[in-house]
Amino acid sequence: MADKLYISYNQIHESIRDAVNRFKINTDFRPDLMITITGGGLVPSRILRTFLEKRNNRNVPIQAIGLSLYEEIELNQAAGGTGEGIQVQKTQWLNAADGKDGISLLGRRILLVDEVDDTRQTLSFAVAELLKDIEAEEIRHGLAPGSSDTHLGVFVLHNKIKPKKRELPKHVMKNYFAAVEMPDRWLVYPWDAVDIEDHTTRASPLN
């Protein structure tokens, strides 16, 4: 992998704004619910909501899920392992699947948001689990699986052009939006910065 590429808040803001217009997300996909993968998806989700049209006179709500992969790999390697074969772990999830007080996913136009599509392992896991939740809720309501007119799409700030370890279903890939397509580089995001001024300087095109 090449050297580090520093990304500024301004660059993120502009990339998301341009992507919403380029992909016509407000007119073609029309999301009415965002589900963000913490922690990298939190800031992009909030910026994205600024550019999404309101639905029923309300801002598009943001729900959060937590997944862990790279931390699990690091812990395994620190313990003397190779880091191979480590699976994505849920650390936080929607309470939609219990069918009681949780948010209903049926009939929604859901946009799953993360900061980067690297190996696609976490995205694939999240999509698979959300599709299971949707099907389970359909069955609880006496509906045939896939009959609730629920749509699931994916928005990522950066997609690294590289072989992926997992794939997404074709019907989800029809609504796959990557604000920036880029080579495989080590991305440094501003929310990880200790010195934000130094980080922003490093993110300048002149550096």
Short mmCIF file of C-alpha atoms in Angstrom, two decimals:
data_model
loop_
_atom_site.label_atom_id
_atom_site.label_comp_id
_atom_site.label_asym_id
_atom_site.label_seq_id
_atom_site.Cartn_x
_atom_site.Cartn_y
_atom_site.Cartn_z
CA MET A 1 0.00 0.00 0.00
CA ALA A 2 1.22 3.50 -0.86
CA ASP A 3 1.98 6.31 1.60
CA LYS A 4 -0.66 7.96 3.74
CA LEU A 5 -3.29 10.19 2.19
CA TYR A 6 -4.71 12.81 4.56
CA ILE A 7 -8.36 13.76 4.06
CA SER A 8 -9.76 17.08 5.34
CA TYR A 9 -13.27 17.89 6.53
CA ASN A 10 -13.65 20.30 3.61
CA GLN A 11 -12.75 17.58 1.13
CA ILE A 12 -15.24 15.20 2.76
CA HIS A 13 -17.98 17.81 2.68
CA GLU A 14 -17.39 18.58 -0.99
CA SER A 15 -17.13 14.91 -1.99
CA ILE A 16 -20.44 14.05 -0.33
CA ARG A 17 -22.24 17.07 -1.80
CA ASP A 18 -20.97 16.24 -5.28
CA ALA A 19 -21.92 12.57 -4.93
CA VAL A 20 -25.51 13.35 -3.95
CA ASN A 21 -25.86 15.45 -7.09
CA ARG A 22 -23.92 13.10 -9.38
CA PHE A 23 -25.88 10.00 -8.40
CA LYS A 24 -29.21 11.90 -8.15
CA ILE A 25 -29.75 10.28 -4.77
CA ASN A 26 -32.62 12.60 -3.84
CA THR A 27 -34.60 11.87 -6.98
CA ASP A 28 -33.60 8.29 -7.87
CA PHE A 29 -33.04 6.48 -4.57
CA ARG A 30 -34.88 8.87 -2.20
CA PRO A 31 -33.61 7.50 1.15
CA ASP A 32 -35.87 7.89 4.18
CA LEU A 33 -33.60 6.14 6.69
CA MET A 34 -29.83 6.07 7.13
CA ILE A 35 -28.03 3.34 9.04
CA THR A 36 -24.47 4.31 9.85
CA ILE A 37 -21.62 1.95 10.73
CA THR A 38 -19.78 3.41 13.72
CA GLY A 39 -17.35 4.95 14.17
CA GLY A 40 -16.15 5.82 10.61
CA GLY A 41 -19.63 6.30 9.22
CA LEU A 42 -20.85 8.76 11.85
CA VAL A 43 -19.44 12.01 10.46
CA PRO A 44 -20.15 11.18 6.78
CA SER A 45 -23.74 10.30 7.71
CA ARG A 46 -24.34 13.61 9.40
CA ILE A 47 -22.81 15.56 6.52
CA LEU A 48 -24.80 13.47 4.05
CA ARG A 49 -28.06 14.32 5.81
CA THR A 50 -27.41 18.01 5.10
CA PHE A 51 -27.78 17.29 1.38
CA LEU A 52 -30.67 14.83 1.57
CA GLU A 53 -34.18 16.13 1.06
CA LYS A 54 -36.58 15.87 3.97
CA ARG A 55 -39.16 13.09 3.94
CA ASN A 56 -42.60 13.88 5.39
CA ASN A 57 -41.18 17.27 6.45
CA ARG A 58 -38.55 15.60 8.63
CA ASN A 59 -34.81 15.16 8.28
CA VAL A 60 -33.78 11.67 7.28
CA PRO A 61 -33.20 9.82 10.59
CA ILE A 62 -29.87 8.20 11.36
CA GLN A 63 -29.64 4.88 13.21
CA ALA A 64 -26.28 3.44 14.29
CA ILE A 65 -24.83 -0.05 14.27
CA GLY A 66 -21.43 -1.13 15.56
CA LEU A 67 -19.18 -3.69 13.89
CA SER A 68 -15.66 -4.75 14.76
CA LEU A 69 -13.17 -6.36 12.40
CA TYR A 70 -9.82 -4.57 12.36
CA GLU A 71 -9.74 -4.29 16.15
CA GLU A 72 -10.33 -8.04 16.37
CA ILE A 73 -7.50 -8.65 13.89
CA GLU A 74 -5.15 -6.39 15.89
CA LEU A 75 -6.02 -8.18 19.13
CA ASN A 76 -5.42 -11.55 17.50
CA GLN A 77 -2.06 -10.45 16.14
CA ALA A 78 -1.06 -8.97 19.50
CA ALA A 79 -1.75 -12.37 21.02
CA GLY A 80 0.59 -14.02 18.53
CA GLY A 81 -1.96 -14.94 15.88
CA THR A 82 -1.86 -14.23 12.16
CA GLY A 83 -5.07 -12.23 12.04
CA GLU A 84 -6.36 -14.52 9.31
CA GLY A 85 -9.85 -15.95 9.49
CA ILE A 86 -11.14 -13.32 11.92
CA GLN A 87 -14.84 -12.65 11.43
CA VAL A 88 -16.81 -9.42 11.79
CA GLN A 89 -18.36 -9.03 15.24
CA LYS A 90 -21.49 -7.09 16.20
CA THR A 91 -20.90 -4.58 18.98
CA GLN A 92 -24.14 -2.60 18.57
CA TRP A 93 -27.26 -3.31 16.53
CA LEU A 94 -30.74 -2.06 15.79
CA ASN A 95 -33.59 -3.24 17.96
CA ALA A 96 -35.67 -3.78 14.84
CA ALA A 97 -35.48 -7.56 14.89
CA ASP A 98 -37.40 -8.00 18.16
CA GLY A 99 -40.62 -6.71 16.66
CA LYS A 100 -41.61 -4.84 19.84
CA ASP A 101 -40.28 -1.34 20.38
CA GLY A 102 -37.74 -1.29 17.58
CA ILE A 103 -37.82 0.75 14.40
CA SER A 104 -39.62 -0.88 11.49
CA LEU A 105 -37.56 -1.43 8.36
CA LEU A 106 -40.47 -2.44 6.15
CA GLY A 107 -41.25 -0.22 3.19
CA ARG A 108 -38.23 1.97 3.91
CA ARG A 109 -35.57 3.18 1.51
CA ILE A 110 -32.52 2.48 3.64
CA LEU A 111 -29.06 3.88 2.97
CA LEU A 112 -26.22 2.09 4.78
CA VAL A 113 -23.30 4.49 5.30
CA ASP A 114 -19.61 3.91 6.01
CA GLU A 115 -16.46 5.91 5.39
CA VAL A 116 -14.54 3.40 3.24
CA ASP A 117 -15.11 0.25 1.23
CA ASP A 118 -11.78 -1.53 1.68
CA THR A 119 -12.04 -5.34 1.70
CA ARG A 120 -15.87 -5.11 1.79
CA GLN A 121 -16.05 -7.53 4.73
CA THR A 122 -17.84 -5.20 7.13
CA LEU A 123 -20.20 -3.86 4.47
CA SER A 124 -21.08 -7.36 3.31
CA PHE A 125 -21.75 -8.47 6.88
CA ALA A 126 -23.93 -5.44 7.61
CA VAL A 127 -25.94 -5.87 4.40
CA ALA A 128 -26.50 -9.58 5.05
CA GLU A 129 -27.66 -8.96 8.62
CA LEU A 130 -29.99 -6.12 7.61
CA LEU A 131 -31.52 -8.28 4.88
CA LYS A 132 -32.12 -10.99 7.49
CA ASP A 133 -33.83 -8.43 9.75
CA ILE A 134 -36.03 -7.23 6.91
CA GLU A 135 -37.06 -10.78 6.01
CA ALA A 136 -37.74 -11.66 9.65
CA GLU A 137 -39.98 -8.61 10.03
CA GLU A 138 -41.82 -9.46 6.82
CA ILE A 139 -42.53 -12.96 8.08
CA ARG A 140 -43.76 -11.64 11.44
CA HIS A 141 -46.24 -9.46 9.56
CA GLY A 142 -47.44 -12.35 7.41
CA LEU A 143 -45.72 -11.08 4.28
CA ALA A 144 -43.81 -13.13 1.75
CA PRO A 145 -40.06 -12.45 1.90
CA GLY A 146 -39.16 -9.63 -0.45
CA SER A 147 -42.74 -8.36 -0.81
CA SER A 148 -42.57 -5.31 1.48
CA ASP A 149 -41.08 -2.92 -1.11
CA THR A 150 -38.07 -2.31 1.15
CA HIS A 151 -34.95 -1.03 -0.58
CA LEU A 152 -31.38 -1.15 0.70
CA GLY A 153 -28.53 0.90 -0.73
CA VAL A 154 -24.95 1.67 0.28
CA PHE A 155 -23.11 4.99 0.46
CA VAL A 156 -19.37 5.13 1.10
CA LEU A 157 -17.10 8.14 1.15
CA HIS A 158 -14.20 6.24 -0.45
CA ASN A 159 -14.12 3.01 -2.42
CA LYS A 160 -10.67 1.50 -2.83
CA ILE A 161 -10.27 -0.01 -6.27
CA LYS A 162 -8.92 -3.44 -5.35
CA PRO A 163 -10.04 -7.08 -5.21
CA LYS A 164 -12.71 -7.45 -2.53
CA LYS A 165 -12.93 -10.35 -0.09
CA ARG A 166 -16.73 -10.25 -0.14
CA GLU A 167 -19.42 -9.24 -2.60
CA LEU A 168 -22.76 -7.49 -2.19
CA PRO A 169 -26.03 -8.75 -3.67
CA LYS A 170 -26.74 -7.45 -7.15
CA HIS A 171 -29.94 -5.68 -6.09
CA VAL A 172 -27.94 -3.77 -3.45
CA MET A 173 -25.13 -2.93 -5.88
CA LYS A 174 -27.73 -1.22 -8.10
CA ASN A 175 -27.90 1.38 -5.34
CA TYR A 176 -24.20 1.51 -4.44
CA PHE A 177 -22.83 5.04 -4.24
CA ALA A 178 -19.12 5.77 -3.75
CA ALA A 179 -18.37 9.47 -3.44
CA VAL A 180 -14.74 8.89 -4.48
CA GLU A 181 -13.22 5.94 -6.33
CA MET A 182 -9.52 5.70 -5.57
CA PRO A 183 -6.43 3.44 -5.59
CA ASP A 184 -5.57 1.39 -2.52
CA ARG A 185 -3.95 3.92 -0.18
CA TRP A 186 -3.75 4.37 3.58
CA LEU A 187 -6.42 6.97 4.31
CA VAL A 188 -6.12 9.23 7.36
CA TYR A 189 -9.41 10.83 8.33
CA PRO A 190 -9.74 14.11 10.27
CA TRP A 191 -11.74 12.54 13.10
CA ASP A 192 -8.62 10.50 13.95
CA ALA A 193 -6.42 13.60 14.14
CA VAL A 194 -4.83 14.80 17.38
CA ASP A 195 -3.61 18.05 15.81
CA ILE A 196 -6.36 19.06 13.37
CA GLU A 197 -4.45 22.04 11.99
CA ASP A 198 -1.47 19.87 11.08
CA HIS A 199 -3.80 17.28 9.62
CA THR A 200 -5.58 19.87 7.46
CA THR A 201 -2.23 21.19 6.20
CA ARG A 202 -1.18 17.67 5.24
CA ALA A 203 -4.48 17.25 3.39
CA SER A 204 -3.79 20.28 1.19
CA PRO A 205 -3.29 19.49 -2.53
CA LEU A 206 -0.02 21.47 -2.30
CA ASN A 207 1.51 18.88 0.07
#
